[in-house]
Coordinates of C-alpha atoms in Angstrom, one line a residue:
M1 CA 121.8 187.5 199.0
A2 CA 125.5 188.0 199.9
E3 CA 127.6 190.8 198.6
I4 CA 131.1 192.0 199.1
I5 CA 132.4 195.3 197.6
Q6 CA 136.1 196.0 197.4
K7 CA 138.5 198.2 195.4
D8 CA 139.5 195.0 193.5
G9 CA 135.9 194.3 192.5
T10 CA 132.4 193.3 193.6
W11 CA 131.1 189.8 194.1
V12 CA 127.4 189.1 194.5
F13 CA 125.7 185.8 195.2
D14 CA 121.9 185.6 194.8
G15 CA 121.5 181.9 195.6
D16 CA 121.6 180.8 191.9
A17 CA 124.6 182.5 190.5
L18 CA 127.6 184.6 191.4
R19 CA 128.1 188.0 189.6
L20 CA 131.8 189.0 189.5
T21 CA 132.5 192.6 188.6
P22 CA 136.1 193.9 188.3
G23 CA 136.8 197.1 190.2
R24 CA 137.9 200.4 188.7
D25 CA 141.0 200.8 190.9
K26 CA 144.2 201.4 189.1
N27 CA 145.7 198.2 190.4
V28 CA 143.0 196.1 188.7
S29 CA 144.6 194.4 185.7
L30 CA 143.9 195.4 182.1
F31 CA 142.9 191.8 181.4
R32 CA 140.2 191.7 184.1
K33 CA 138.8 195.1 183.1
T34 CA 138.6 194.0 179.4
L35 CA 137.1 190.6 180.3
G36 CA 134.4 192.6 182.2
E37 CA 131.6 191.2 184.4
L38 CA 131.2 187.4 184.7
V39 CA 128.0 185.6 185.7
L40 CA 128.9 182.2 187.1
P41 CA 126.2 179.6 187.6
L42 CA 126.3 177.9 190.9
G43 CA 126.5 174.6 189.1
A44 CA 129.8 175.6 187.7
L45 CA 131.4 176.0 191.1
A46 CA 133.4 173.3 192.9
G47 CA 134.4 175.3 196.0
V48 CA 135.1 178.6 197.6
S49 CA 137.7 179.7 200.2
F50 CA 139.0 182.7 202.0
E51 CA 142.6 183.2 203.1
Q52 CA 143.4 185.9 205.6
G53 CA 146.6 187.9 205.5
K54 CA 148.1 190.6 207.8
K55 CA 147.2 193.5 205.4
A56 CA 144.7 191.9 203.0
G57 CA 143.0 188.6 202.4
R58 CA 141.9 186.7 199.3
L59 CA 138.7 185.1 198.2
R60 CA 139.1 182.3 195.8
L61 CA 136.6 180.4 193.7
R62 CA 137.4 176.9 192.3
L63 CA 135.5 175.9 189.2
R64 CA 134.5 172.4 188.1
D65 CA 136.9 171.0 185.5
G66 CA 135.6 171.8 182.0
A67 CA 133.1 174.4 183.1
D68 CA 135.0 177.5 181.8
P69 CA 136.6 177.7 178.3
L70 CA 138.9 180.5 179.6
L71 CA 140.4 178.2 182.2
H72 CA 140.8 175.4 179.7
A73 CA 142.4 177.5 177.0
T74 CA 144.9 179.0 179.4
G75 CA 145.6 175.8 181.3
G76 CA 145.6 177.6 184.7
R77 CA 148.4 179.8 183.6
L78 CA 146.7 183.2 184.3
T79 CA 148.7 184.9 187.1
E80 CA 147.0 186.2 190.2
P81 CA 146.5 189.8 189.0
N82 CA 144.6 188.5 185.9
D83 CA 142.7 185.6 187.6
P84 CA 139.0 186.7 187.6
Y85 CA 138.2 184.1 190.2
Q86 CA 140.2 185.8 193.0
L87 CA 139.3 188.9 194.9
I88 CA 141.6 190.9 197.2
V89 CA 139.8 191.7 200.5
E90 CA 140.8 194.5 202.8
S91 CA 141.4 193.5 206.5
D92 CA 138.3 195.4 207.8
R93 CA 136.1 193.3 205.6
Y94 CA 137.2 189.9 206.7
G95 CA 133.9 189.2 208.5
V96 CA 132.0 190.0 205.3
A97 CA 134.2 187.7 203.3
E98 CA 133.7 184.8 205.8
Y99 CA 129.9 185.4 205.6
F100 CA 130.1 185.3 201.8
V101 CA 131.9 182.0 201.9
D102 CA 129.4 180.5 204.2
E103 CA 126.5 181.6 202.0
V104 CA 128.0 180.1 198.8
R105 CA 128.9 176.9 200.6
N106 CA 125.3 176.6 201.9
G107 CA 124.1 177.2 198.4
L108 CA 126.3 174.4 197.1
L109 CA 125.0 172.0 199.8
L110 CA 121.3 172.9 199.2
D111 CA 121.6 172.4 195.5
E112 CA 123.7 169.3 195.9
V113 CA 126.2 170.6 193.4
P114 CA 128.9 167.9 192.8
A115 CA 132.5 168.8 192.4
D116 CA 132.9 166.3 189.4
P117 CA 134.1 167.5 186.0
V118 CA 131.4 168.6 183.5
D119 CA 131.0 167.5 179.9
A120 CA 129.8 170.9 178.5
Y121 CA 130.9 174.5 179.1
L122 CA 128.7 176.3 181.7
L123 CA 130.2 179.7 180.8
P124 CA 129.9 181.2 177.3
G125 CA 133.4 182.6 177.0
P126 CA 134.3 186.2 175.8
S127 CA 131.8 187.8 173.5
V128 CA 132.7 188.2 169.8
P129 CA 133.7 189.9 167.6
L130 CA 136.9 190.8 169.3
S131 CA 140.4 191.9 168.3
V132 CA 143.6 192.0 170.2
S133 CA 147.0 193.5 169.3
A134 CA 150.0 192.1 171.1
G135 CA 153.4 190.5 170.4
D136 CA 154.0 190.1 166.7
A137 CA 150.4 190.2 165.4
T138 CA 146.8 191.3 165.7
A139 CA 144.4 188.4 166.3
G140 CA 140.7 188.8 165.5
F141 CA 137.8 186.4 165.9
D142 CA 134.2 186.9 164.7
G143 CA 132.8 183.6 165.8
E144 CA 133.5 181.8 162.5
R145 CA 137.0 182.8 161.5
V146 CA 140.3 183.7 163.1
R147 CA 142.4 186.3 161.3
L148 CA 146.1 186.9 162.1
E149 CA 147.6 190.1 160.8
W150 CA 151.3 190.6 161.2
N151 CA 153.1 193.7 162.3
W152 CA 156.6 195.1 161.8
K153 CA 158.0 193.0 164.6
T154 CA 157.0 189.7 162.9
E155 CA 159.8 187.5 161.6
D156 CA 160.1 187.9 157.8
A157 CA 159.7 184.2 157.0
K158 CA 156.3 184.2 158.8
A159 CA 155.0 187.5 157.5
A160 CA 156.0 186.8 153.9
A161 CA 152.7 184.8 153.2
G162 CA 150.6 187.8 154.4
A163 CA 147.6 187.8 156.8
R164 CA 146.4 184.4 157.9
S165 CA 142.7 183.4 158.0
L166 CA 141.6 180.2 159.7
A167 CA 138.0 178.8 159.6
L168 CA 136.8 177.6 162.9
A169 CA 136.0 174.2 161.4
D170 CA 139.7 173.8 160.5
I171 CA 140.9 174.5 164.1
A172 CA 141.5 171.4 166.2
A173 CA 142.8 173.1 169.3
V174 CA 144.0 176.5 170.7
E175 CA 146.3 177.3 173.6
W176 CA 147.7 180.4 175.3
H177 CA 151.0 180.4 177.1
P178 CA 152.4 183.5 178.9
A179 CA 156.1 184.5 178.6
A180 CA 157.9 182.9 181.6
G181 CA 161.6 183.3 182.4
L182 CA 163.7 182.7 179.3
E183 CA 160.7 181.4 177.3
N184 CA 158.5 183.7 175.2
G185 CA 154.8 183.1 175.3
H186 CA 152.4 182.4 172.5
L187 CA 148.8 182.1 171.2
R188 CA 148.8 179.0 169.0
F189 CA 146.1 177.4 166.8
T190 CA 146.4 173.7 165.9
V191 CA 145.1 173.3 162.4
R192 CA 143.7 170.0 161.3
N193 CA 145.9 167.9 159.0
A194 CA 148.7 170.5 159.3
P195 CA 150.9 169.5 162.2
T196 CA 154.0 171.7 162.9
K197 CA 156.8 171.8 165.4
A198 CA 157.9 175.2 164.4
P199 CA 158.4 177.7 167.3
P200 CA 155.8 180.5 167.5
K201 CA 158.3 182.9 166.0
Y202 CA 158.1 181.0 162.7
D203 CA 154.7 179.3 162.9
P204 CA 152.1 181.1 160.7
N205 CA 149.3 179.8 163.0
A206 CA 150.8 181.3 166.1
V207 CA 151.3 184.7 167.7
E208 CA 154.6 185.2 169.6
L209 CA 154.4 187.0 172.9
W210 CA 157.2 188.7 174.8
G211 CA 155.7 189.3 178.3
F212 CA 154.3 192.8 177.8
K213 CA 151.1 194.3 179.4
K214 CA 148.7 193.4 176.6
D215 CA 149.9 189.7 176.3
P216 CA 147.1 188.3 178.6
L217 CA 144.5 189.8 176.3
M218 CA 145.4 187.2 173.8
A219 CA 143.9 184.7 176.2
L220 CA 140.5 186.2 175.5
V221 CA 140.8 185.2 171.8
A222 CA 141.9 181.7 172.9
A223 CA 138.9 181.4 175.2
A224 CA 136.4 182.7 172.6
V225 CA 137.6 180.1 170.1
Q226 CA 137.8 177.3 172.7
A227 CA 134.1 178.0 173.7
R228 CA 133.1 177.1 170.1
L229 CA 135.2 174.0 169.8
P230 CA 134.0 170.5 170.9
H231 CA 134.2 170.1 174.6
P232 CA 137.4 168.2 175.6
A233 CA 135.3 165.6 177.6
R234 CA 133.4 164.7 174.5
A235 CA 136.5 164.6 172.4
T236 CA 138.1 162.2 174.9
A237 CA 134.9 160.1 174.8
D238 CA 135.3 159.7 171.1
V239 CA 138.7 158.0 171.5
P240 CA 138.2 154.2 171.6
Q241 CA 140.9 153.7 174.2
A242 CA 143.3 155.8 176.2
R243 CA 146.7 156.4 174.6
A244 CA 149.7 155.0 176.3
E245 CA 151.6 157.5 178.4
L246 CA 154.5 159.0 176.6
P247 CA 157.9 158.8 178.3
A248 CA 159.0 162.1 180.0
P249 CA 161.4 164.1 177.9
P250 CA 165.0 164.0 179.2
A251 CA 166.1 166.8 181.5
A252 CA 168.0 169.6 179.8
S253 CA 171.7 169.5 180.2
A254 CA 173.8 172.4 181.5
E255 CA 175.1 172.9 178.0
D256 CA 171.6 173.1 176.6
D257 CA 170.6 175.6 179.3
H258 CA 173.6 177.7 178.4
D259 CA 172.7 177.7 174.7
A260 CA 169.2 178.7 175.6
L261 CA 170.5 181.7 177.6
L262 CA 172.7 182.8 174.7
R263 CA 169.7 182.6 172.3
R264 CA 167.7 184.6 174.8
L265 CA 170.4 187.3 174.9
R266 CA 170.4 187.5 171.1
E267 CA 166.6 187.8 171.0
L268 CA 166.7 190.6 173.6
G269 CA 169.4 192.4 171.6
E270 CA 167.2 192.2 168.4
L271 CA 164.1 193.4 170.3
H272 CA 166.2 196.3 171.7
R273 CA 167.7 197.2 168.3
T274 CA 164.2 197.3 166.6
G275 CA 162.8 199.5 169.4
V276 CA 160.4 196.9 170.9
L277 CA 162.4 197.1 174.2
T278 CA 163.4 200.4 175.8
D279 CA 166.9 200.9 177.1
E280 CA 165.7 200.3 180.7
E281 CA 163.7 197.2 179.8
F282 CA 166.6 195.8 177.8
T283 CA 169.1 196.4 180.6
M284 CA 166.9 194.7 183.2
A285 CA 166.2 191.7 181.0
K286 CA 169.8 191.3 180.1
Q287 CA 170.9 191.4 183.7
A288 CA 168.4 188.7 184.6
V289 CA 169.8 186.4 181.9
L290 CA 173.4 187.1 182.9
K291 CA 172.7 186.1 186.5
R292 CA 171.4 182.8 185.3
M293 CA 174.7 182.3 183.4

């Protein structure tokens, strides 16, 4: 057995599985603490590495494509503080980290675990029921239905129809995007036979996210739903032939970028006016946009 204990968390390998437990240190993200302990079957692992730094190193696990519904639902967009498959290692434990890597790699070789994609989830996803409040809604999932309840920050046009209830059988896909730069994030459900191009701000099947602390928790809802949808490998196999590649969208012009910056300023002003952003947060965000202009 190999074990490494750090402030960032504890990783244990017993030859068959890895047990990843987040630490209790104040620097451990809210997302990882809420996600809790993960038990990762060795067969779900594609590789492991350790990167040394001057003050601290980092252990990284690479999973086989399609093994984890969380990674699929987030599309690899979880930032480093929220990534459960990374562990910060203090410099005086580099030897332990290297031993841990050797043990896991030996386990992969002995079990002849391939690095190929898998056609079924090997991790169960977050447990249900669960409920998360962030952005313009509270999203809940009990294993059978998703419920979206709007709050006072929701756009009137979206909130007018009241709370939204989606049966799992009616959901074709789910995705989570964090807020990045000028773009707000979202948790969006694609409903069968109800396509929409509306932005998350107006889409009744989406939660708009603005980059605050609790936004990553919406990824837990996305992962829990994804774990109960057909595996993407099977969905692809049902398609008789691959679709032709779509042409890449044209690059945004300088005029389009300028318009986007102006829209972002208006959004920030509205969030500040309604009390979502504090004076300090509004000033910092506005300065960042003005620099881009």
